[in-house]
Amino acid sequence: MRLTRLLPIAAIALTACGGSEPSDARTEPAPVTSPPVAASVDTALRRAIETATFSPAQKKPGGSDVRNGTGQAQKREEAAGPDTSSPVQPDPALIRAQILLDRAAFSPGVIDGLGGDNSRQAIAAYEAANALPVDGVLDAQVFAKLTDTDKAVVLQDYILTAADVSGPYLGTVPDSLEAQAELETVGYATIEEALAERFHTTEAMLATLNPRIDLTRPGTVLVVPAVSPARLQVDVARITVDKTERSVRAYDASDNLIAFYPATIGSSERPAPSGTVTVLGIAPEPNYTYDPTRVTYDRGNKKVVVPAGPNNPVGSVWIDLSRDTYGIHGTPDPSKIGKTFSSGCVRLTNWDAEQLAASVKAGIEVRFL
């Protein structure tokens, strides 16, 4: 399939591997006609995040580093899912660092204040790009570089609009492709999910920043991360996909590393390509075709077309590659990026995929390592 960059292709069918806000989603407060409603925010936490300075990370039982998540205990927790019996409290300094990394285009994935491999790899890439010792640890030197380079506040107010409140929202996103194919759009399940994705964070983090918030009233003021712009400052000249590290790196025409994204890349049963391919084009808000005569991954033996939407199996954007059925795309599950496997393609969070897609053009090289 050949796609032209930024075509209006809401009706185009992508036959590809499986798994928003539009790429011009605003992160500035939107105007409202009614007076803002005072938010129930954690002002102490907001101050702590904005004024956070570096201090050595604390150790969890078993030797795991809470801030960087480099211990085996943390890795086991990530594989098993969150432990709701004794939740880890987010670290204000790490929240600040994650937002600054996101704004510098060295994505930690979701901003959660908890760390883990995605944050560690983003820090390591940032260190390499800034001639710092590379170890993936948030230390005083990295923190100083981040905060000296970007002195703007890391949290902002956002005013709920009537459109935010009304949605519409699905309530529950069906698991099966056949059920998804019956929808008009595979939209967000809830307003919490929509807001979390818009601001590159988790529903839990939004609730932590805004306890007891009323999301049913337009004009309500929320505190949210002040996140990265919709596109990179310069165009991408080449991309590397590291299958071992599970990452995507973008370089400019002078071969400077300008962006890093954690990724979910293939599996042993359905590996990602090897060698070098090129970008053919960009499909914003793509639909998704599962055709068992071309690709199979235990999703039935019937051809189905799933409509566009952020919870579509390929998310909110598709970067088409010159290897048939392969692409770089978004995902309906941003918190799972880097922690699970894909059906051969390269998955990023929707916001990372949108930022990369806005900064590439047909013909650039994508090298799989």
Short mmCIF file of N, CA and C in Angstrom, two decimals, residues 99-270:
data_model
loop_
_atom_site.label_atom_id
_atom_site.label_comp_id
_atom_site.label_asym_id
_atom_site.label_seq_id
_atom_site.Cartn_x
_atom_site.Cartn_y
_atom_site.Cartn_z
N ILE A 99 8.48 15.11 33.01
CA ILE A 99 7.85 16.14 32.18
C ILE A 99 8.91 16.87 31.36
N LEU A 100 10.05 17.18 31.97
CA LEU A 100 11.11 17.86 31.25
C LEU A 100 11.70 16.96 30.16
N LEU A 101 11.83 15.68 30.44
CA LEU A 101 12.29 14.73 29.41
C LEU A 101 11.29 14.69 28.25
N ASP A 102 10.01 14.62 28.58
CA ASP A 102 8.96 14.61 27.56
C ASP A 102 9.07 15.87 26.69
N ARG A 103 9.25 17.02 27.31
CA ARG A 103 9.34 18.28 26.55
C ARG A 103 10.62 18.35 25.73
N ALA A 104 11.67 17.66 26.15
CA ALA A 104 12.92 17.63 25.40
C ALA A 104 12.90 16.59 24.30
N ALA A 105 11.75 15.87 24.15
CA ALA A 105 11.57 14.81 23.15
C ALA A 105 12.40 13.57 23.47
N PHE A 106 12.67 13.35 24.76
CA PHE A 106 13.26 12.09 25.23
C PHE A 106 12.20 11.45 26.12
N SER A 107 11.29 10.77 25.48
CA SER A 107 10.04 10.36 26.12
C SER A 107 10.24 9.27 27.16
N PRO A 108 9.67 9.46 28.36
CA PRO A 108 9.65 8.38 29.34
C PRO A 108 8.42 7.49 29.20
N GLY A 109 7.68 7.65 28.09
CA GLY A 109 6.39 6.97 27.97
C GLY A 109 5.37 7.76 28.77
N VAL A 110 4.62 7.08 29.63
CA VAL A 110 3.65 7.79 30.46
C VAL A 110 4.36 8.49 31.62
N ILE A 111 3.90 9.68 31.95
CA ILE A 111 4.41 10.43 33.09
C ILE A 111 3.66 9.93 34.32
N ASP A 112 4.36 9.20 35.19
CA ASP A 112 3.69 8.59 36.33
C ASP A 112 4.40 8.81 37.66
N GLY A 113 5.63 9.36 37.63
CA GLY A 113 6.35 9.60 38.86
C GLY A 113 6.87 8.35 39.53
N LEU A 114 6.85 7.22 38.81
CA LEU A 114 7.24 5.95 39.41
C LEU A 114 8.52 5.38 38.82
N GLY A 115 8.93 5.86 37.67
CA GLY A 115 10.16 5.36 37.07
C GLY A 115 9.97 4.03 36.37
N GLY A 116 11.06 3.28 36.20
CA GLY A 116 11.03 2.03 35.47
C GLY A 116 11.95 2.08 34.27
N ASP A 117 11.92 1.02 33.47
CA ASP A 117 12.85 0.92 32.34
C ASP A 117 12.68 2.02 31.31
N ASN A 118 11.43 2.43 31.04
CA ASN A 118 11.24 3.48 30.04
C ASN A 118 11.90 4.79 30.47
N SER A 119 11.75 5.15 31.74
CA SER A 119 12.41 6.36 32.24
C SER A 119 13.93 6.19 32.23
N ARG A 120 14.40 5.02 32.62
CA ARG A 120 15.85 4.78 32.63
C ARG A 120 16.43 4.95 31.23
N GLN A 121 15.76 4.38 30.23
CA GLN A 121 16.27 4.48 28.87
C GLN A 121 16.18 5.90 28.32
N ALA A 122 15.12 6.62 28.69
CA ALA A 122 15.00 8.01 28.25
C ALA A 122 16.13 8.85 28.85
N ILE A 123 16.44 8.61 30.12
CA ILE A 123 17.54 9.34 30.78
C ILE A 123 18.86 9.01 30.10
N ALA A 124 19.08 7.72 29.80
CA ALA A 124 20.33 7.32 29.14
C ALA A 124 20.47 7.98 27.77
N ALA A 125 19.39 8.04 27.01
CA ALA A 125 19.43 8.70 25.70
C ALA A 125 19.70 10.19 25.85
N TYR A 126 19.07 10.81 26.85
CA TYR A 126 19.29 12.24 27.11
C TYR A 126 20.75 12.49 27.50
N GLU A 127 21.29 11.61 28.32
CA GLU A 127 22.70 11.74 28.70
C GLU A 127 23.60 11.66 27.47
N ALA A 128 23.34 10.70 26.59
CA ALA A 128 24.17 10.53 25.40
C ALA A 128 24.08 11.76 24.49
N ALA A 129 22.88 12.33 24.38
CA ALA A 129 22.69 13.49 23.50
C ALA A 129 23.31 14.76 24.07
N ASN A 130 23.57 14.76 25.39
CA ASN A 130 24.09 15.96 26.04
C ASN A 130 25.49 15.77 26.62
N ALA A 131 26.21 14.78 26.09
CA ALA A 131 27.61 14.55 26.46
C ALA A 131 27.78 14.35 27.97
N LEU A 132 26.82 13.66 28.59
CA LEU A 132 26.92 13.32 30.01
C LEU A 132 27.28 11.84 30.14
N PRO A 133 27.85 11.43 31.26
CA PRO A 133 28.11 10.00 31.46
C PRO A 133 26.81 9.21 31.35
N VAL A 134 26.83 8.14 30.58
CA VAL A 134 25.60 7.41 30.27
C VAL A 134 25.43 6.23 31.21
N ASP A 135 24.45 6.34 32.12
CA ASP A 135 24.13 5.21 32.99
C ASP A 135 22.62 5.07 33.22
N GLY A 136 21.82 5.99 32.70
CA GLY A 136 20.38 5.90 32.85
C GLY A 136 19.87 6.23 34.24
N VAL A 137 20.69 6.85 35.06
CA VAL A 137 20.31 7.17 36.43
C VAL A 137 20.01 8.66 36.54
N LEU A 138 18.89 8.99 37.17
CA LEU A 138 18.56 10.39 37.42
C LEU A 138 19.41 10.87 38.59
N ASP A 139 20.55 11.47 38.26
CA ASP A 139 21.45 11.98 39.29
C ASP A 139 21.46 13.51 39.26
N ALA A 140 22.28 14.10 40.10
CA ALA A 140 22.31 15.56 40.22
C ALA A 140 22.71 16.21 38.90
N GLN A 141 23.62 15.59 38.15
CA GLN A 141 24.10 16.17 36.91
C GLN A 141 22.99 16.19 35.85
N VAL A 142 22.25 15.09 35.73
CA VAL A 142 21.15 15.03 34.77
C VAL A 142 20.04 16.00 35.17
N PHE A 143 19.70 16.01 36.45
CA PHE A 143 18.64 16.89 36.92
C PHE A 143 18.98 18.35 36.67
N ALA A 144 20.24 18.71 36.93
CA ALA A 144 20.67 20.09 36.71
C ALA A 144 20.60 20.46 35.24
N LYS A 145 20.98 19.53 34.35
CA LYS A 145 20.93 19.81 32.91
C LYS A 145 19.49 20.02 32.46
N LEU A 146 18.59 19.17 32.93
CA LEU A 146 17.18 19.29 32.56
C LEU A 146 16.59 20.62 33.03
N THR A 147 16.84 20.96 34.29
CA THR A 147 16.21 22.16 34.85
C THR A 147 16.90 23.44 34.41
N ASP A 148 18.18 23.39 34.08
CA ASP A 148 18.86 24.57 33.56
C ASP A 148 18.46 24.86 32.11
N THR A 149 18.20 23.79 31.35
CA THR A 149 17.83 23.93 29.94
C THR A 149 16.40 24.41 29.77
N ASP A 150 15.51 23.95 30.63
CA ASP A 150 14.09 24.27 30.54
C ASP A 150 13.62 24.74 31.91
N LYS A 151 13.47 26.06 32.07
CA LYS A 151 13.13 26.64 33.36
C LYS A 151 11.62 26.91 33.51
N ALA A 152 10.84 26.58 32.50
CA ALA A 152 9.39 26.84 32.56
C ALA A 152 8.73 25.90 33.56
N VAL A 153 7.56 26.31 34.04
CA VAL A 153 6.82 25.46 34.97
C VAL A 153 6.48 24.15 34.28
N VAL A 154 6.36 23.09 35.07
CA VAL A 154 6.08 21.77 34.50
C VAL A 154 4.62 21.37 34.64
N LEU A 155 3.86 22.13 35.41
CA LEU A 155 2.42 21.89 35.54
C LEU A 155 1.66 23.12 35.07
N GLN A 156 0.47 22.90 34.53
CA GLN A 156 -0.34 24.00 34.04
C GLN A 156 -1.80 23.77 34.41
N ASP A 157 -2.58 24.85 34.39
CA ASP A 157 -4.02 24.74 34.57
C ASP A 157 -4.68 24.40 33.23
N TYR A 158 -5.69 23.57 33.29
CA TYR A 158 -6.48 23.26 32.11
C TYR A 158 -7.95 23.37 32.49
N ILE A 159 -8.73 24.08 31.68
CA ILE A 159 -10.14 24.29 31.96
C ILE A 159 -10.98 23.34 31.12
N LEU A 160 -11.76 22.50 31.79
CA LEU A 160 -12.62 21.56 31.08
C LEU A 160 -13.62 22.29 30.19
N THR A 161 -13.76 21.81 28.97
CA THR A 161 -14.75 22.36 28.05
C THR A 161 -15.99 21.47 28.02
N ALA A 162 -17.04 22.00 27.43
CA ALA A 162 -18.25 21.20 27.25
C ALA A 162 -17.97 19.98 26.39
N ALA A 163 -17.10 20.13 25.39
CA ALA A 163 -16.74 18.99 24.53
C ALA A 163 -16.00 17.92 25.32
N ASP A 164 -15.12 18.35 26.24
CA ASP A 164 -14.43 17.38 27.10
C ASP A 164 -15.43 16.54 27.88
N VAL A 165 -16.41 17.21 28.45
CA VAL A 165 -17.37 16.54 29.33
C VAL A 165 -18.33 15.65 28.55
N SER A 166 -18.76 16.11 27.37
CA SER A 166 -19.78 15.36 26.62
C SER A 166 -19.22 14.18 25.86
N GLY A 167 -17.96 14.23 25.50
CA GLY A 167 -17.36 13.10 24.78
C GLY A 167 -17.77 13.05 23.32
N PRO A 168 -18.46 12.01 22.87
CA PRO A 168 -19.00 10.90 23.67
C PRO A 168 -17.93 9.88 24.06
N TYR A 169 -18.21 9.13 25.12
CA TYR A 169 -17.30 8.11 25.62
C TYR A 169 -17.98 6.75 25.55
N LEU A 170 -17.17 5.72 25.35
CA LEU A 170 -17.71 4.38 25.11
C LEU A 170 -18.10 3.66 26.39
N GLY A 171 -17.55 4.06 27.53
CA GLY A 171 -17.78 3.32 28.76
C GLY A 171 -16.84 2.14 28.85
N THR A 172 -16.94 1.23 27.91
CA THR A 172 -16.04 0.08 27.81
C THR A 172 -15.67 -0.12 26.35
N VAL A 173 -14.38 -0.29 26.09
CA VAL A 173 -13.93 -0.56 24.73
C VAL A 173 -13.95 -2.07 24.52
N PRO A 174 -14.68 -2.57 23.52
CA PRO A 174 -14.74 -4.02 23.31
C PRO A 174 -13.35 -4.60 23.03
N ASP A 175 -13.15 -5.83 23.46
CA ASP A 175 -11.87 -6.50 23.22
C ASP A 175 -11.77 -7.07 21.81
N SER A 176 -12.86 -7.59 21.29
CA SER A 176 -12.80 -8.28 20.01
C SER A 176 -12.81 -7.30 18.85
N LEU A 177 -12.09 -7.66 17.78
CA LEU A 177 -12.08 -6.83 16.59
C LEU A 177 -13.45 -6.73 15.96
N GLU A 178 -14.21 -7.83 15.99
CA GLU A 178 -15.54 -7.82 15.38
C GLU A 178 -16.44 -6.82 16.10
N ALA A 179 -16.36 -6.78 17.43
CA ALA A 179 -17.18 -5.83 18.18
C ALA A 179 -16.72 -4.39 17.93
N GLN A 180 -15.42 -4.18 17.85
CA GLN A 180 -14.91 -2.85 17.55
C GLN A 180 -15.35 -2.40 16.16
N ALA A 181 -15.42 -3.34 15.23
CA ALA A 181 -15.81 -3.00 13.85
C ALA A 181 -17.24 -2.49 13.77
N GLU A 182 -18.07 -2.78 14.77
CA GLU A 182 -19.46 -2.31 14.78
C GLU A 182 -19.58 -0.87 15.26
N LEU A 183 -18.52 -0.31 15.81
CA LEU A 183 -18.56 1.05 16.34
C LEU A 183 -18.39 2.08 15.23
N GLU A 184 -18.87 3.31 15.48
CA GLU A 184 -18.61 4.40 14.54
C GLU A 184 -17.16 4.87 14.66
N THR A 185 -16.64 4.86 15.87
CA THR A 185 -15.25 5.20 16.12
C THR A 185 -14.82 4.49 17.39
N VAL A 186 -13.57 4.07 17.46
CA VAL A 186 -13.07 3.39 18.65
C VAL A 186 -12.48 4.46 19.57
N GLY A 187 -13.39 5.18 20.20
CA GLY A 187 -12.99 6.34 21.00
C GLY A 187 -12.55 5.98 22.39
N TYR A 188 -12.44 7.01 23.22
CA TYR A 188 -12.02 6.81 24.61
C TYR A 188 -13.16 6.19 25.41
N ALA A 189 -12.77 5.41 26.40
CA ALA A 189 -13.76 4.80 27.28
C ALA A 189 -14.37 5.84 28.22
N THR A 190 -13.52 6.73 28.75
CA THR A 190 -13.96 7.69 29.76
C THR A 190 -13.26 9.03 29.55
N ILE A 191 -13.76 10.06 30.20
CA ILE A 191 -13.09 11.36 30.16
C ILE A 191 -11.73 11.28 30.85
N GLU A 192 -11.62 10.44 31.88
CA GLU A 192 -10.33 10.28 32.55
C GLU A 192 -9.27 9.75 31.60
N GLU A 193 -9.64 8.76 30.77
CA GLU A 193 -8.70 8.22 29.80
C GLU A 193 -8.32 9.27 28.77
N ALA A 194 -9.30 10.04 28.31
CA ALA A 194 -9.04 11.07 27.29
C ALA A 194 -8.09 12.13 27.83
N LEU A 195 -8.31 12.60 29.05
CA LEU A 195 -7.46 13.63 29.62
C LEU A 195 -6.07 13.11 29.92
N ALA A 196 -5.98 11.88 30.43
CA ALA A 196 -4.67 11.30 30.72
C ALA A 196 -3.83 11.22 29.45
N GLU A 197 -4.43 10.78 28.35
CA GLU A 197 -3.67 10.68 27.11
C GLU A 197 -3.30 12.05 26.57
N ARG A 198 -4.20 13.02 26.67
CA ARG A 198 -3.89 14.35 26.17
C ARG A 198 -2.66 14.94 26.85
N PHE A 199 -2.51 14.62 28.14
CA PHE A 199 -1.41 15.19 28.91
C PHE A 199 -0.34 14.16 29.26
N HIS A 200 -0.27 13.09 28.47
CA HIS A 200 0.84 12.13 28.48
C HIS A 200 1.05 11.48 29.85
N THR A 201 -0.03 11.23 30.56
CA THR A 201 0.10 10.73 31.91
C THR A 201 -0.86 9.57 32.13
N THR A 202 -1.10 9.24 33.39
CA THR A 202 -2.00 8.15 33.74
C THR A 202 -3.22 8.70 34.46
N GLU A 203 -4.28 7.93 34.45
CA GLU A 203 -5.46 8.34 35.20
C GLU A 203 -5.15 8.46 36.68
N ALA A 204 -4.28 7.59 37.19
CA ALA A 204 -3.90 7.65 38.60
C ALA A 204 -3.17 8.95 38.91
N MET A 205 -2.29 9.40 38.02
CA MET A 205 -1.56 10.64 38.26
C MET A 205 -2.51 11.84 38.21
N LEU A 206 -3.46 11.83 37.26
CA LEU A 206 -4.44 12.91 37.23
C LEU A 206 -5.23 12.98 38.53
N ALA A 207 -5.61 11.82 39.05
CA ALA A 207 -6.36 11.79 40.31
C ALA A 207 -5.50 12.24 41.48
N THR A 208 -4.20 11.92 41.44
CA THR A 208 -3.30 12.36 42.50
C THR A 208 -3.14 13.88 42.49
N LEU A 209 -3.02 14.45 41.30
CA LEU A 209 -2.89 15.91 41.18
C LEU A 209 -4.19 16.63 41.49
N ASN A 210 -5.32 15.95 41.23
CA ASN A 210 -6.63 16.59 41.35
C ASN A 210 -7.58 15.70 42.15
N PRO A 211 -7.34 15.54 43.45
CA PRO A 211 -8.21 14.65 44.24
C PRO A 211 -9.63 15.20 44.33
N ARG A 212 -10.59 14.27 44.26
CA ARG A 212 -12.02 14.63 44.41
C ARG A 212 -12.47 15.64 43.36
N ILE A 213 -11.88 15.59 42.18
CA ILE A 213 -12.24 16.55 41.14
C ILE A 213 -13.56 16.17 40.49
N ASP A 214 -14.34 17.16 40.09
CA ASP A 214 -15.60 16.93 39.40
C ASP A 214 -15.39 17.10 37.90
N LEU A 215 -15.38 15.99 37.17
CA LEU A 215 -15.14 16.03 35.73
C LEU A 215 -16.44 16.11 34.94
N THR A 216 -17.53 16.40 35.59
CA THR A 216 -18.81 16.51 34.89
C THR A 216 -19.21 17.96 34.65
N ARG A 217 -18.38 18.92 35.07
CA ARG A 217 -18.75 20.34 34.98
C ARG A 217 -17.79 21.10 34.08
N PRO A 218 -18.25 21.57 32.92
CA PRO A 218 -17.41 22.45 32.12
C PRO A 218 -16.99 23.67 32.94
N GLY A 219 -15.75 24.10 32.74
CA GLY A 219 -15.23 25.22 33.51
C GLY A 219 -14.40 24.81 34.69
N THR A 220 -14.43 23.53 35.04
CA THR A 220 -13.60 23.04 36.14
C THR A 220 -12.12 23.17 35.76
N VAL A 221 -11.32 23.64 36.70
CA VAL A 221 -9.89 23.83 36.46
C VAL A 221 -9.11 22.63 36.98
N LEU A 222 -8.34 22.04 36.12
CA LEU A 222 -7.48 20.90 36.49
C LEU A 222 -6.02 21.34 36.47
N VAL A 223 -5.20 20.62 37.23
CA VAL A 223 -3.75 20.75 37.14
C VAL A 223 -3.23 19.56 36.37
N VAL A 224 -2.48 19.82 35.31
CA VAL A 224 -2.02 18.75 34.41
C VAL A 224 -0.57 19.01 34.02
N PRO A 225 0.15 17.98 33.56
CA PRO A 225 1.51 18.20 33.05
C PRO A 225 1.53 19.14 31.84
N ALA A 226 2.49 20.03 31.80
CA ALA A 226 2.72 20.89 30.63
C ALA A 226 3.68 20.15 29.72
N VAL A 227 3.12 19.49 28.71
CA VAL A 227 3.87 18.48 27.97
C VAL A 227 4.43 19.00 26.66
N SER A 228 5.01 18.08 25.90
CA SER A 228 5.77 18.40 24.70
C SER A 228 4.89 18.96 23.60
N PRO A 229 5.49 19.70 22.66
CA PRO A 229 4.74 20.21 21.50
C PRO A 229 4.37 19.07 20.56
N ALA A 230 3.50 19.40 19.59
CA ALA A 230 2.97 18.38 18.68
C ALA A 230 3.99 17.87 17.68
N ARG A 231 5.07 18.64 17.45
CA ARG A 231 6.10 18.18 16.52
C ARG A 231 7.46 18.55 17.05
N LEU A 232 8.49 17.90 16.49
CA LEU A 232 9.86 18.19 16.88
C LEU A 232 10.30 19.54 16.31
N GLN A 233 11.34 20.11 16.89
CA GLN A 233 11.81 21.42 16.46
C GLN A 233 12.42 21.39 15.06
N VAL A 234 12.99 20.25 14.68
CA VAL A 234 13.56 20.10 13.35
C VAL A 234 13.03 18.81 12.73
N ASP A 235 13.14 18.70 11.42
CA ASP A 235 12.66 17.49 10.75
C ASP A 235 13.59 16.31 11.01
N VAL A 236 13.01 15.15 10.96
CA VAL A 236 13.77 13.91 11.13
C VAL A 236 14.40 13.50 9.81
N ALA A 237 15.69 13.15 9.86
CA ALA A 237 16.39 12.71 8.65
C ALA A 237 16.53 11.20 8.58
N ARG A 238 16.59 10.55 9.73
CA ARG A 238 16.65 9.09 9.76
C ARG A 238 16.17 8.59 11.11
N ILE A 239 15.77 7.32 11.15
CA ILE A 239 15.22 6.69 12.36
C ILE A 239 15.94 5.35 12.56
N THR A 240 16.22 5.03 13.81
CA THR A 240 16.67 3.68 14.14
C THR A 240 15.66 3.05 15.10
N VAL A 241 15.44 1.76 14.92
CA VAL A 241 14.56 0.98 15.78
C VAL A 241 15.41 -0.11 16.43
N ASP A 242 15.61 -0.02 17.73
CA ASP A 242 16.43 -0.98 18.46
C ASP A 242 15.53 -2.05 19.05
N LYS A 243 15.58 -3.24 18.47
CA LYS A 243 14.68 -4.31 18.90
C LYS A 243 15.05 -4.87 20.26
N THR A 244 16.34 -4.81 20.62
CA THR A 244 16.76 -5.30 21.92
C THR A 244 16.39 -4.32 23.03
N GLU A 245 16.68 -3.06 22.81
CA GLU A 245 16.38 -2.02 23.80
C GLU A 245 14.89 -1.68 23.82
N ARG A 246 14.18 -1.98 22.72
CA ARG A 246 12.78 -1.59 22.55
C ARG A 246 12.66 -0.06 22.55
N SER A 247 13.28 0.52 21.57
CA SER A 247 13.26 1.98 21.47
C SER A 247 13.30 2.42 20.02
N VAL A 248 12.86 3.67 19.81
CA VAL A 248 12.96 4.34 18.51
C VAL A 248 13.73 5.63 18.74
N ARG A 249 14.73 5.87 17.88
CA ARG A 249 15.52 7.10 17.97
C ARG A 249 15.44 7.84 16.64
N ALA A 250 15.33 9.16 16.73
CA ALA A 250 15.24 10.00 15.54
C ALA A 250 16.44 10.94 15.50
N TYR A 251 16.99 11.14 14.29
CA TYR A 251 18.19 11.95 14.10
C TYR A 251 17.89 13.03 13.06
N ASP A 252 18.58 14.17 13.20
CA ASP A 252 18.41 15.24 12.22
C ASP A 252 19.41 15.08 11.08
N ALA A 253 19.44 16.05 10.17
CA ALA A 253 20.30 15.96 9.00
C ALA A 253 21.78 16.01 9.35
N SER A 254 22.12 16.53 10.53
CA SER A 254 23.51 16.55 10.99
C SER A 254 23.84 15.35 11.85
N ASP A 255 22.94 14.38 11.89
CA ASP A 255 23.08 13.13 12.63
C ASP A 255 23.08 13.35 14.15
N ASN A 256 22.44 14.40 14.59
CA ASN A 256 22.25 14.60 16.02
C ASN A 256 21.01 13.84 16.49
N LEU A 257 21.10 13.21 17.64
CA LEU A 257 19.94 12.54 18.22
C LEU A 257 18.97 13.61 18.71
N ILE A 258 17.77 13.65 18.15
CA ILE A 258 16.81 14.70 18.50
C ILE A 258 15.57 14.17 19.21
N ALA A 259 15.38 12.85 19.23
CA ALA A 259 14.21 12.31 19.92
C ALA A 259 14.44 10.85 20.25
N PHE A 260 13.87 10.46 21.38
CA PHE A 260 13.91 9.07 21.85
C PHE A 260 12.51 8.69 22.29
N TYR A 261 12.07 7.48 21.90
CA TYR A 261 10.75 7.00 22.29
C TYR A 261 10.84 5.53 22.73
N PRO A 262 10.30 5.18 23.89
CA PRO A 262 10.19 3.75 24.23
C PRO A 262 9.18 3.10 23.29
N ALA A 263 9.39 1.84 23.00
CA ALA A 263 8.56 1.18 21.99
C ALA A 263 8.30 -0.27 22.35
N THR A 264 7.22 -0.78 21.81
CA THR A 264 6.93 -2.21 21.81
C THR A 264 7.20 -2.71 20.41
N ILE A 265 8.08 -3.72 20.29
CA ILE A 265 8.59 -4.10 18.97
C ILE A 265 8.56 -5.61 18.79
N GLY A 266 7.57 -6.12 18.07
CA GLY A 266 7.55 -7.52 17.67
C GLY A 266 7.59 -8.50 18.82
N SER A 267 7.84 -9.75 18.49
CA SER A 267 7.96 -10.83 19.46
C SER A 267 8.72 -11.96 18.80
N SER A 268 9.05 -13.00 19.56
CA SER A 268 9.77 -14.14 18.98
C SER A 268 8.92 -14.85 17.93
N GLU A 269 7.59 -14.87 18.13
CA GLU A 269 6.70 -15.52 17.16
C GLU A 269 6.47 -14.64 15.94
N ARG A 270 6.40 -13.32 16.15
CA ARG A 270 6.12 -12.38 15.06
C ARG A 270 7.15 -11.26 15.13
#
